[in-house]
Amino acid sequence: MPFYVRKNFWTITALALLAILPLTGSRYSIDLTTQVLIYALFALSLNILVGYLGNLSFGHAAFFSIGGYTCAILLTTYNFPFLISFLTALAFSAIAAFLIGLVCVRRNHMYFAMLTLAFGMLVWAIALKWRPVTGGDDGFVGINIPTILSNPINFYYFTLLTSIIATYALWTICNSTFGQAMIAIRENQNRALFLGIDTQSIRLKAFVISGIFAGLSGILFALYNRGMYPESAFWTESGQVLIMVLLGGMHSFIGPILGAIALYSLEIFINQFTEYWQIVLGGILLIVVLIAPEGLAGGVIWVEKNFLKKS
Amino acid sequence: MLHIKNSFLFGITIYAYFTIAFPVLSAETLKIGVLMPTSGSGAAYGIPAINGIILATNEINENGGLIGKKVEFVIRDTKLKPSVASAAAKELITKEKVQVLFGAISSGVTLAVSEVAKNEKIVLFAPISKTTALTGKKFHKYIFQSSANTIIEGRAMATIAKQIGAQKICVSGFDYAYSHDLFESLEQKLAGPTISAKYHVKFGTKDFSALISQLLSAECDTVVGAIWGGGFLAFVKQANPFGLFKQKKFIWGAEVGSHEMANSLKGDYPEGIWANSYDLWYFKGPPAHKKFQQALAKLEGQKETNMWPITTYVGVKFLAAGITKAGTSESEKLVKALEGLSIDTPLGRKTIDPENHRVNTGEFWGPMKKVGDSNILHMSPPTYFD
Amino acid sequence: MIMTTNPAFLFVHAMNSLALGMNLFIIAVGLTLIFGVLRVINFAHGAFFMVGAYVLLSFTRWFEHPAIGFWIGAVAAMVTLGLIAYFVERHLLCHLYEKEHLLQLLFTFALVLIIGDITKIIWGPLQHSVSYPPGFNGAVNLGISYYPAYLLFLILLGPIIALFLWVILEYTRWGRIIRAARLDREMLLALGTNVKAVYSIVFVVGSALAGLGGALAVPRMAIEPGMDSLVIIDCFIIVIIGGLGSMWGSFLGAIILGISTIFGTLIFQEWEIVVVYMLLIIVLLWRPSGLLGTPEKERH
């Protein structure tokens, strides 16, 4: 086996499994995996801020919904070609993240979190109130998507490909000098400043990157559901994705993906078995919090250290 | 970086474990996928509504099922969120293999499910959602709506306004599609009285003090409202000390005339306001209604039954009649069978309009009054408007 | 806006703003106290508020006499929440202090879910209503206008609770320890203070206030599942405007939120929804640590 294959053995296996998933012929698996991929990407984008930069954001759903709404409106209201709508939506998320980031990155800790919350809720209020454009509380339902994407399998591959590219891009960013700079800021902003790192500029860039990828997941969400709803911008949605990051473990690149898989599928599965899904999910989360200090990824490392290394 | 690979493997194994476990599909059952909010603020409507489904399904199965199959329903919580409902609808179709979708409360949520129904070519029967967008702007052939929609409700309000001698009307509701549609319909149907002011408050608010002062000082003799559920409850309790209900006439939609509402407000319920309800356990109606009420009372364990079950009961009965007529639950044939279908319900004969898939469902309207020495108000006399 | 020139009209709205603000203050001050000392953003604060409302409901049903039922119920709501909070802090939350700070968010989120289901199991999904306590259901003539007695009670109770907390924080030994814990936790530990007890007390008192706030809000609203999700965002706004951890800040924040909600609705109608968040952003840009908050630098 060539070195790079051995080194990335499990990643490649995972991707191969994902690639052949449609062969099982199960529409259910395909749909569920598409939904999970979208949330995994959303959680990964948030982790740039939370895990790498050490800035808690309570308003990340703002960029998710700006991406989704922009793409939906351009495709449907204005009948723009798919690629243009897609790219413009990304650009809009970037611009929104830049403008909001400009204000937010001047603040630290809780004040940063609170500002993101305020902006997030403002975006929600606008999505709700700007009825002629966004459809208001009824949501923007019935998005014109290209015929090729209307097939669930094709859409699955589209989402998978987009997620792989995006994840690879995020991985590269996180492991570059830029990523190192972010970690330096997280560990000690003043020290980073003394080392000559332009902390404000790095934080703003990170904010924009994070916003773009959140926007991307929002676009995928809108296309998948063929609709966009104001509740996707509500603070509970930002809270939900934050919970995914925390559950998975924010100090590893892979953590948020695990968190998204776990939380999203748990919600779906438990709902299938009992009306009282809240108490079951809450109980599971409680156990995870009390037992695994570093989230699920931490739990995996722990299992690995104590059981797998010996064999 | 070893842990990353193992994390991946770990995640995938667990995930596969859940997704690959498929239910055994039985040819003997006919599955209905039910989407209702059963947690959070929607639970107050979703959970009682499920009783109607239970009742109708039990009746059908006791009589030998449909086209030789037993009927089974599978419930999913929508959490009042469109994206959750839409994912649940897909799951019901692809995993549970349900043949029809049923339900959803709140127009945004129902519209999202309707989009799934359209793409998956599965019939969605909406018994509660009132928005006319469902069977209007966003109409497709797989959607059927059996609620009393905003056109019917607005028309009833206009008739009552004239009947009680309203001159100038103030309208007030939550700022969202339902209230806007309703007041638009009211305005079109009003002959004589005019709307002098519109007050919309933010959706879901619990503080109505500003609205109450505005209504107190507004130059109108009648208030037409559409704030529902807990919102109406809060509005009444906040308006009572100001004596608002003694100063103007009130016509209030959104099913606040239900026995549940009267029962929770008891002595605080404003006497004399005109309100509506889908059903009233104390209504002295045809034998079919009496029979339905007895069965429901047995199921709920109380004589004073809830209002929501009749909506879902009638909905399931429509579906059952459609499937029997079509001889199959296959979507295209079911749509054809449902179009123009008439059935006898506890409240008279109802028909699905073949053009817009709406049912001519009406509601009871009447002034809320003290009856006997109970402090729970009754609608007396109730009149059926459809 | 002809009507705003009418003094009686203005007066009623100003009073409404205060009443709304004071009810929210009683709830939000608990959140801010807990944050100030434990540094925990308690998402379950809204759920505690909801439990308080339901406890009051049960008491008004158990007691024939409405006044006894209501007032004992309000006290019982405080006590119940205090007990729940004691259990949660001593047996669950305390294990998290040493761990990653943000896991506490995950913990309080789990609490929200669990409490949501438990209330539904105990009290059912339907809406409930409790009347004003006897003597408070009418209006009082204040000369300039009639005003509901219950709202007057809330307007008076808010400052009384604020003053009471202020006296405790300012003039008692525990108050000094709590203030010190807000600024420097390690120093207190080094001085041999029982920090554990401080945390328990603050969490219990803060949660009991949420319970009281829930009980007192009941006559003006419906008791229903999901009533926690709306109040928590109002509390966040108040606490952010006033400054995280500041008691008087939440007092001021509550009044500001009350005014912006009532007058915002009058002037901007349904656009009020945007006004509140704009206000929030403006305050944060002008004073990043909230109106009366301690700037982050001064903390250790």
PDB file of N, CA and C in Angstrom, chain B residues 38-41 43-45 47-48 175 180 198-202 204-211 213-214 217 229-231 233-234 237-238 240-242 260-261 264-265 268 306, chain C residues 3 9 12-13 16 20 117 120 125-132 137-139 146-148 151 218-222 224-226 230 234 261-262 265-266 269-270 272-273 276:
ATOM      1  N   THR B  38     -45.774  17.422  18.913  1.00  0.00           N
ATOM      2  CA  THR B  38     -46.115  16.788  20.187  1.00  0.00           C
ATOM      3  C   THR B  38     -45.195  17.266  21.306  1.00  0.00           C
ATOM      4  N   SER B  39     -44.318  18.228  20.982  1.00  0.00           N
ATOM      5  CA  SER B  39     -43.496  18.801  22.040  1.00  0.00           C
ATOM      6  C   SER B  39     -43.524  20.316  21.866  1.00  0.00           C
ATOM      7  N   GLY B  40     -43.135  21.031  22.913  1.00  0.00           N
ATOM      8  CA  GLY B  40     -43.092  22.488  22.829  1.00  0.00           C
ATOM      9  C   GLY B  40     -44.477  23.097  22.714  1.00  0.00           C
ATOM     10  N   SER B  41     -44.528  24.332  22.183  1.00  0.00           N
ATOM     11  CA  SER B  41     -45.773  25.079  22.235  1.00  0.00           C
ATOM     12  C   SER B  41     -46.864  24.495  21.343  1.00  0.00           C
ATOM     13  N   ALA B  43     -47.672  21.338  21.247  1.00  0.00           N
ATOM     14  CA  ALA B  43     -48.206  20.121  21.851  1.00  0.00           C
ATOM     15  C   ALA B  43     -49.661  20.290  22.278  1.00  0.00           C
ATOM     16  N   ALA B  44     -50.037  21.517  22.656  1.00  0.00           N
ATOM     17  CA  ALA B  44     -51.404  21.774  23.117  1.00  0.00           C
ATOM     18  C   ALA B  44     -52.421  21.508  22.020  1.00  0.00           C
ATOM     19  N   TYR B  45     -51.987  21.563  20.744  1.00  0.00           N
ATOM     20  CA  TYR B  45     -52.899  21.304  19.633  1.00  0.00           C
ATOM     21  C   TYR B  45     -52.659  19.918  19.054  1.00  0.00           C
ATOM     22  N   ILE B  47     -51.283  17.076  20.326  1.00  0.00           N
ATOM     23  CA  ILE B  47     -51.615  15.872  21.095  1.00  0.00           C
ATOM     24  C   ILE B  47     -53.131  15.606  21.124  1.00  0.00           C
ATOM     25  N   PRO B  48     -53.993  16.623  21.403  1.00  0.00           N
ATOM     26  CA  PRO B  48     -55.435  16.349  21.334  1.00  0.00           C
ATOM     27  C   PRO B  48     -55.882  15.937  19.922  1.00  0.00           C
ATOM     28  N   ASP B 175     -48.868  38.967  13.562  1.00  0.00           N
ATOM     29  CA  ASP B 175     -48.375  39.398  12.266  1.00  0.00           C
ATOM     30  C   ASP B 175     -47.861  38.187  11.483  1.00  0.00           C
ATOM     31  N   HIS B 180     -53.311  37.805   8.208  1.00  0.00           N
ATOM     32  CA  HIS B 180     -53.384  38.678   7.033  1.00  0.00           C
ATOM     33  C   HIS B 180     -54.417  38.146   6.041  1.00  0.00           C
ATOM     34  N   LYS B 198     -56.121  48.484  11.616  1.00  0.00           N
ATOM     35  CA  LYS B 198     -55.564  47.134  11.723  1.00  0.00           C
ATOM     36  C   LYS B 198     -54.392  47.159  12.692  1.00  0.00           C
ATOM     37  N   TYR B 199     -54.429  46.259  13.653  1.00  0.00           N
ATOM     38  CA  TYR B 199     -53.318  46.179  14.596  1.00  0.00           C
ATOM     39  C   TYR B 199     -52.718  44.788  14.529  1.00  0.00           C
ATOM     40  N   HIS B 200     -51.484  44.719  14.091  1.00  0.00           N
ATOM     41  CA  HIS B 200     -50.809  43.422  14.094  1.00  0.00           C
ATOM     42  C   HIS B 200     -49.710  43.435  15.139  1.00  0.00           C
ATOM     43  N   VAL B 201     -49.689  42.402  15.947  1.00  0.00           N
ATOM     44  CA  VAL B 201     -48.629  42.316  16.958  1.00  0.00           C
ATOM     45  C   VAL B 201     -47.663  41.221  16.544  1.00  0.00           C
ATOM     46  N   LYS B 202     -46.455  41.302  17.096  1.00  0.00           N
ATOM     47  CA  LYS B 202     -45.452  40.338  16.638  1.00  0.00           C
ATOM     48  C   LYS B 202     -45.868  38.921  17.006  1.00  0.00           C
ATOM     49  N   GLY B 204     -46.465  35.403  18.262  1.00  0.00           N
ATOM     50  CA  GLY B 204     -46.116  34.664  19.464  1.00  0.00           C
ATOM     51  C   GLY B 204     -45.879  35.507  20.694  1.00  0.00           C
ATOM     52  N   THR B 205     -46.133  36.817  20.615  1.00  0.00           N
ATOM     53  CA  THR B 205     -45.871  37.669  21.784  1.00  0.00           C
ATOM     54  C   THR B 205     -46.802  37.292  22.934  1.00  0.00           C
ATOM     55  N   LYS B 206     -46.362  37.592  24.152  1.00  0.00           N
ATOM     56  CA  LYS B 206     -47.174  37.277  25.321  1.00  0.00           C
ATOM     57  C   LYS B 206     -47.596  38.560  26.042  1.00  0.00           C
ATOM     58  N   ASP B 207     -47.156  39.700  25.552  1.00  0.00           N
ATOM     59  CA  ASP B 207     -47.542  40.944  26.205  1.00  0.00           C
ATOM     60  C   ASP B 207     -48.379  41.773  25.242  1.00  0.00           C
ATOM     61  N   PHE B 208     -49.614  42.029  25.639  1.00  0.00           N
ATOM     62  CA  PHE B 208     -50.546  42.715  24.750  1.00  0.00           C
ATOM     63  C   PHE B 208     -50.907  44.096  25.266  1.00  0.00           C
ATOM     64  N   SER B 209     -50.148  44.621  26.224  1.00  0.00           N
ATOM     65  CA  SER B 209     -50.588  45.885  26.827  1.00  0.00           C
ATOM     66  C   SER B 209     -50.673  47.021  25.815  1.00  0.00           C
ATOM     67  N   ALA B 210     -49.724  47.069  24.869  1.00  0.00           N
ATOM     68  CA  ALA B 210     -49.792  48.148  23.878  1.00  0.00           C
ATOM     69  C   ALA B 210     -51.034  47.992  23.010  1.00  0.00           C
ATOM     70  N   LEU B 211     -51.306  46.771  22.570  1.00  0.00           N
ATOM     71  CA  LEU B 211     -52.486  46.514  21.743  1.00  0.00           C
ATOM     72  C   LEU B 211     -53.764  46.883  22.499  1.00  0.00           C
ATOM     73  N   SER B 213     -54.219  49.099  24.916  1.00  0.00           N
ATOM     74  CA  SER B 213     -54.411  50.561  24.960  1.00  0.00           C
ATOM     75  C   SER B 213     -54.846  51.101  23.614  1.00  0.00           C
ATOM     76  N   GLN B 214     -54.257  50.547  22.551  1.00  0.00           N
ATOM     77  CA  GLN B 214     -54.640  51.018  21.218  1.00  0.00           C
ATOM     78  C   GLN B 214     -56.112  50.723  20.942  1.00  0.00           C
ATOM     79  N   SER B 217     -58.443  53.101  22.861  1.00  0.00           N
ATOM     80  CA  SER B 217     -58.600  54.466  22.366  1.00  0.00           C
ATOM     81  C   SER B 217     -58.977  54.511  20.892  1.00  0.00           C
ATOM     82  N   GLY B 229     -55.032  30.527  20.828  1.00  0.00           N
ATOM     83  CA  GLY B 229     -54.412  29.710  21.877  1.00  0.00           C
ATOM     84  C   GLY B 229     -53.968  30.510  23.082  1.00  0.00           C
ATOM     85  N   GLY B 230     -52.734  30.233  23.506  1.00  0.00           N
ATOM     86  CA  GLY B 230     -52.191  30.899  24.676  1.00  0.00           C
ATOM     87  C   GLY B 230     -52.156  32.410  24.513  1.00  0.00           C
ATOM     88  N   GLY B 231     -52.040  32.882  23.284  1.00  0.00           N
ATOM     89  CA  GLY B 231     -52.040  34.313  23.017  1.00  0.00           C
ATOM     90  C   GLY B 231     -53.373  34.941  23.394  1.00  0.00           C
ATOM     91  N   LEU B 233     -55.551  33.701  25.468  1.00  0.00           N
ATOM     92  CA  LEU B 233     -55.652  33.585  26.920  1.00  0.00           C
ATOM     93  C   LEU B 233     -54.970  34.777  27.609  1.00  0.00           C
ATOM     94  N   ALA B 234     -53.744  35.059  27.174  1.00  0.00           N
ATOM     95  CA  ALA B 234     -52.988  36.157  27.772  1.00  0.00           C
ATOM     96  C   ALA B 234     -53.661  37.490  27.477  1.00  0.00           C
ATOM     97  N   LYS B 237     -56.702  38.008  29.747  1.00  0.00           N
ATOM     98  CA  LYS B 237     -56.371  38.281  31.140  1.00  0.00           C
ATOM     99  C   LYS B 237     -55.735  39.649  31.320  1.00  0.00           C
ATOM    100  N   GLN B 238     -55.020  40.094  30.301  1.00  0.00           N
ATOM    101  CA  GLN B 238     -54.422  41.420  30.404  1.00  0.00           C
ATOM    102  C   GLN B 238     -55.438  42.518  30.108  1.00  0.00           C
ATOM    103  N   ASN B 240     -58.821  42.302  30.732  1.00  0.00           N
ATOM    104  CA  ASN B 240     -59.908  42.341  31.716  1.00  0.00           C
ATOM    105  C   ASN B 240     -59.821  43.506  32.704  1.00  0.00           C
ATOM    106  N   PRO B 241     -58.664  43.734  33.348  1.00  0.00           N
ATOM    107  CA  PRO B 241     -58.623  44.828  34.323  1.00  0.00           C
ATOM    108  C   PRO B 241     -58.899  46.197  33.698  1.00  0.00           C
ATOM    109  N   PHE B 242     -58.656  46.333  32.400  1.00  0.00           N
ATOM    110  CA  PHE B 242     -58.917  47.613  31.734  1.00  0.00           C
ATOM    111  C   PHE B 242     -60.374  47.732  31.292  1.00  0.00           C
ATOM    112  N   GLU B 260     -62.250  23.809  25.503  1.00  0.00           N
ATOM    113  CA  GLU B 260     -60.947  23.844  26.189  1.00  0.00           C
ATOM    114  C   GLU B 260     -60.632  25.257  26.657  1.00  0.00           C
ATOM    115  N   MET B 261     -60.846  26.210  25.739  1.00  0.00           N
ATOM    116  CA  MET B 261     -60.524  27.598  26.069  1.00  0.00           C
ATOM    117  C   MET B 261     -61.430  28.111  27.185  1.00  0.00           C
ATOM    118  N   SER B 264     -60.326  26.574  30.432  1.00  0.00           N
ATOM    119  CA  SER B 264     -59.117  27.060  31.088  1.00  0.00           C
ATOM    120  C   SER B 264     -59.303  28.479  31.616  1.00  0.00           C
ATOM    121  N   LEU B 265     -60.080  29.315  30.908  1.00  0.00           N
ATOM    122  CA  LEU B 265     -60.276  30.684  31.399  1.00  0.00           C
ATOM    123  C   LEU B 265     -61.359  30.781  32.480  1.00  0.00           C
ATOM    124  N   ASP B 268     -62.817  34.066  33.929  1.00  0.00           N
ATOM    125  CA  ASP B 268     -62.146  35.194  33.270  1.00  0.00           C
ATOM    126  C   ASP B 268     -62.582  35.361  31.822  1.00  0.00           C
ATOM    127  N   ASN B 306     -62.495  17.482  23.862  1.00  0.00           N
ATOM    128  CA  ASN B 306     -61.739  18.532  23.178  1.00  0.00           C
ATOM    129  C   ASN B 306     -62.294  18.796  21.781  1.00  0.00           C
TER     130      ASN B 306
ATOM    131  N   MET C   3     -52.634  60.356  19.778  1.00  0.00           N
ATOM    132  CA  MET C   3     -52.951  59.867  21.112  1.00  0.00           C
ATOM    133  C   MET C   3     -51.781  59.961  22.080  1.00  0.00           C
ATOM    134  N   PHE C   9     -52.778  58.585  28.527  1.00  0.00           N
ATOM    135  CA  PHE C   9     -52.363  57.517  27.618  1.00  0.00           C
ATOM    136  C   PHE C   9     -50.875  57.216  27.802  1.00  0.00           C
ATOM    137  N   VAL C  12     -50.257  55.459  31.175  1.00  0.00           N
ATOM    138  CA  VAL C  12     -50.586  54.035  31.165  1.00  0.00           C
ATOM    139  C   VAL C  12     -49.487  53.241  30.464  1.00  0.00           C
ATOM    140  N   HIS C  13     -48.971  53.776  29.380  1.00  0.00           N
ATOM    141  CA  HIS C  13     -47.918  53.056  28.658  1.00  0.00           C
ATOM    142  C   HIS C  13     -46.620  53.000  29.436  1.00  0.00           C
ATOM    143  N   ASN C  16     -47.199  50.393  31.941  1.00  0.00           N
ATOM    144  CA  ASN C  16     -47.142  49.069  31.307  1.00  0.00           C
ATOM    145  C   ASN C  16     -45.702  48.632  31.071  1.00  0.00           C
ATOM    146  N   LEU C  20     -44.136  45.249  32.751  1.00  0.00           N
ATOM    147  CA  LEU C  20     -43.520  44.190  31.948  1.00  0.00           C
ATOM    148  C   LEU C  20     -42.058  44.030  32.342  1.00  0.00           C
ATOM    149  N   ASP C 117     -39.989  17.768  28.830  1.00  0.00           N
ATOM    150  CA  ASP C 117     -40.782  16.544  28.804  1.00  0.00           C
ATOM    151  C   ASP C 117     -41.422  16.249  30.149  1.00  0.00           C
ATOM    152  N   LYS C 120     -44.498  18.181  30.679  1.00  0.00           N
ATOM    153  CA  LYS C 120     -45.573  17.672  29.819  1.00  0.00           C
ATOM    154  C   LYS C 120     -46.165  16.388  30.408  1.00  0.00           C
ATOM    155  N   PRO C 125     -50.409  18.346  28.025  1.00  0.00           N
ATOM    156  CA  PRO C 125     -50.043  19.302  26.984  1.00  0.00           C
ATOM    157  C   PRO C 125     -50.990  20.500  26.851  1.00  0.00           C
ATOM    158  N   LEU C 126     -52.138  20.467  27.523  1.00  0.00           N
ATOM    159  CA  LEU C 126     -53.131  21.528  27.286  1.00  0.00           C
ATOM    160  C   LEU C 126     -52.759  22.840  27.987  1.00  0.00           C
ATOM    161  N   GLN C 127     -53.412  23.921  27.528  1.00  0.00           N
ATOM    162  CA  GLN C 127     -53.161  25.227  28.147  1.00  0.00           C
ATOM    163  C   GLN C 127     -53.953  25.374  29.439  1.00  0.00           C
ATOM    164  N   HIS C 128     -53.376  26.093  30.366  1.00  0.00           N
ATOM    165  CA  HIS C 128     -54.063  26.352  31.622  1.00  0.00           C
ATOM    166  C   HIS C 128     -54.009  27.831  31.930  1.00  0.00           C
ATOM    167  N   SER C 129     -54.911  28.230  32.829  1.00  0.00           N
ATOM    168  CA  SER C 129     -54.959  29.633  33.191  1.00  0.00           C
ATOM    169  C   SER C 129     -55.226  29.748  34.681  1.00  0.00           C
ATOM    170  N   VAL C 130     -54.604  30.737  35.309  1.00  0.00           N
ATOM    171  CA  VAL C 130     -54.868  31.019  36.717  1.00  0.00           C
ATOM    172  C   VAL C 130     -55.299  32.479  36.806  1.00  0.00           C
ATOM    173  N   SER C 131     -56.363  32.739  37.559  1.00  0.00           N
ATOM    174  CA  SER C 131     -56.869  34.115  37.657  1.00  0.00           C
ATOM    175  C   SER C 131     -55.965  34.976  38.532  1.00  0.00           C
ATOM    176  N   TYR C 132     -56.194  36.280  38.469  1.00  0.00           N
ATOM    177  CA  TYR C 132     -55.517  37.196  39.388  1.00  0.00           C
ATOM    178  C   TYR C 132     -55.897  36.810  40.813  1.00  0.00           C
ATOM    179  N   ASN C 137     -57.718  41.821  41.036  1.00  0.00           N
ATOM    180  CA  ASN C 137     -58.271  41.642  39.693  1.00  0.00           C
ATOM    181  C   ASN C 137     -58.880  42.902  39.097  1.00  0.00           C
ATOM    182  N   GLY C 138     -58.964  43.944  39.883  1.00  0.00           N
ATOM    183  CA  GLY C 138     -59.572  45.166  39.360  1.00  0.00           C
ATOM    184  C   GLY C 138     -58.534  46.225  39.030  1.00  0.00           C
ATOM    185  N   ALA C 139     -59.013  47.447  38.899  1.00  0.00           N
ATOM    186  CA  ALA C 139     -58.126  48.569  38.617  1.00  0.00           C
ATOM    187  C   ALA C 139     -58.204  49.578  39.763  1.00  0.00           C
ATOM    188  N   TYR C 146     -57.083  55.077  35.645  1.00  0.00           N
ATOM    189  CA  TYR C 146     -57.240  53.804  36.347  1.00  0.00           C
ATOM    190  C   TYR C 146     -56.110  52.882  35.922  1.00  0.00           C
ATOM    191  N   TYR C 147     -55.629  52.078  36.875  1.00  0.00           N
ATOM    192  CA  TYR C 147     -54.557  51.168  36.484  1.00  0.00           C
ATOM    193  C   TYR C 147     -54.716  49.834  37.198  1.00  0.00           C
ATOM    194  N   PRO C 148     -54.502  48.703  36.489  1.00  0.00           N
ATOM    195  CA  PRO C 148     -54.711  47.380  37.093  1.00  0.00           C
ATOM    196  C   PRO C 148     -53.876  47.173  38.361  1.00  0.00           C
ATOM    197  N   LEU C 151     -50.715  44.837  38.220  1.00  0.00           N
ATOM    198  CA  LEU C 151     -49.532  45.422  37.589  1.00  0.00           C
ATOM    199  C   LEU C 151     -48.826  46.379  38.550  1.00  0.00           C
ATOM    200  N   VAL C 218     -47.906  34.239  35.825  1.00  0.00           N
ATOM    201  CA  VAL C 218     -49.047  33.402  35.464  1.00  0.00           C
ATOM    202  C   VAL C 218     -50.382  34.139  35.285  1.00  0.00           C
ATOM    203  N   PRO C 219     -50.772  35.048  36.193  1.00  0.00           N
ATOM    204  CA  PRO C 219     -52.088  35.683  36.000  1.00  0.00           C
ATOM    205  C   PRO C 219     -52.203  36.454  34.692  1.00  0.00           C
ATOM    206  N   ARG C 220     -51.080  36.814  34.092  1.00  0.00           N
ATOM    207  CA  ARG C 220     -51.133  37.605  32.865  1.00  0.00           C
ATOM    208  C   ARG C 220     -50.936  36.762  31.621  1.00  0.00           C
ATOM    209  N   MET C 221     -50.692  35.478  31.780  1.00  0.00           N
ATOM    210  CA  MET C 221     -50.464  34.693  30.561  1.00  0.00           C
ATOM    211  C   MET C 221     -50.966  33.266  30.686  1.00  0.00           C
ATOM    212  N   ALA C 222     -50.773  32.495  29.625  1.00  0.00           N
ATOM    213  CA  ALA C 222     -51.211  31.105  29.618  1.00  0.00           C
ATOM    214  C   ALA C 222     -50.082  30.224  30.118  1.00  0.00           C
ATOM    215  N   GLU C 224     -48.461  26.882  29.411  1.00  0.00           N
ATOM    216  CA  GLU C 224     -48.501  25.924  28.310  1.00  0.00           C
ATOM    217  C   GLU C 224     -47.104  25.392  28.022  1.00  0.00           C
ATOM    218  N   PRO C 225     -47.009  24.245  27.373  1.00  0.00           N
ATOM    219  CA  PRO C 225     -45.685  23.750  27.009  1.00  0.00           C
ATOM    220  C   PRO C 225     -44.992  24.765  26.104  1.00  0.00           C
ATOM    221  N   GLY C 226     -43.704  24.861  26.190  1.00  0.00           N
ATOM    222  CA  GLY C 226     -42.968  25.762  25.311  1.00  0.00           C
ATOM    223  C   GLY C 226     -42.933  27.198  25.788  1.00  0.00           C
ATOM    224  N   LEU C 230     -39.714  31.492  24.968  1.00  0.00           N
ATOM    225  CA  LEU C 230     -39.820  32.923  24.682  1.00  0.00           C
ATOM    226  C   LEU C 230     -39.186  33.768  25.774  1.00  0.00           C
ATOM    227  N   ASP C 234     -35.895  36.960  26.088  1.00  0.00           N
ATOM    228  CA  ASP C 234     -36.091  38.256  26.745  1.00  0.00           C
ATOM    229  C   ASP C 234     -35.080  38.437  27.871  1.00  0.00           C
ATOM    230  N   THR C 261     -40.370  47.517  24.182  1.00  0.00           N
ATOM    231  CA  THR C 261     -41.437  46.620  23.718  1.00  0.00           C
ATOM    232  C   THR C 261     -42.746  47.382  23.589  1.00  0.00           C
ATOM    233  N   ILE C 262     -43.118  48.125  24.645  1.00  0.00           N
ATOM    234  CA  ILE C 262     -44.419  48.799  24.643  1.00  0.00           C
ATOM    235  C   ILE C 262     -44.441  49.960  23.652  1.00  0.00           C
ATOM    236  N   THR C 265     -43.993  48.885  20.022  1.00  0.00           N
ATOM    237  CA  THR C 265     -45.221  48.379  19.403  1.00  0.00           C
ATOM    238  C   THR C 265     -46.130  49.530  19.004  1.00  0.00           C
ATOM    239  N   LEU C 266     -46.205  50.558  19.882  1.00  0.00           N
ATOM    240  CA  LEU C 266     -47.076  51.697  19.581  1.00  0.00           C
ATOM    241  C   LEU C 266     -46.609  52.430  18.338  1.00  0.00           C
ATOM    242  N   GLN C 269     -45.524  49.423  15.359  1.00  0.00           N
ATOM    243  CA  GLN C 269     -46.396  48.262  15.187  1.00  0.00           C
ATOM    244  C   GLN C 269     -45.583  46.981  15.213  1.00  0.00           C
ATOM    245  N   GLU C 270     -45.850  46.103  14.226  1.00  0.00           N
ATOM    246  CA  GLU C 270     -45.215  44.784  14.268  1.00  0.00           C
ATOM    247  C   GLU C 270     -43.714  44.842  13.973  1.00  0.00           C
ATOM    248  N   GLU C 272     -41.693  46.228  15.657  1.00  0.00           N
ATOM    249  CA  GLU C 272     -41.049  46.283  16.964  1.00  0.00           C
ATOM    250  C   GLU C 272     -40.021  45.168  17.109  1.00  0.00           C
ATOM    251  N   ILE C 273     -40.300  44.049  16.455  1.00  0.00           N
ATOM    252  CA  ILE C 273     -39.427  42.885  16.522  1.00  0.00           C
ATOM    253  C   ILE C 273     -37.995  43.241  16.098  1.00  0.00           C
ATOM    254  N   VAL C 276     -36.038  45.926  18.859  1.00  0.00           N
ATOM    255  CA  VAL C 276     -35.371  45.410  20.050  1.00  0.00           C
ATOM    256  C   VAL C 276     -33.942  44.971  19.743  1.00  0.00           C
TER     257      VAL C 276
END
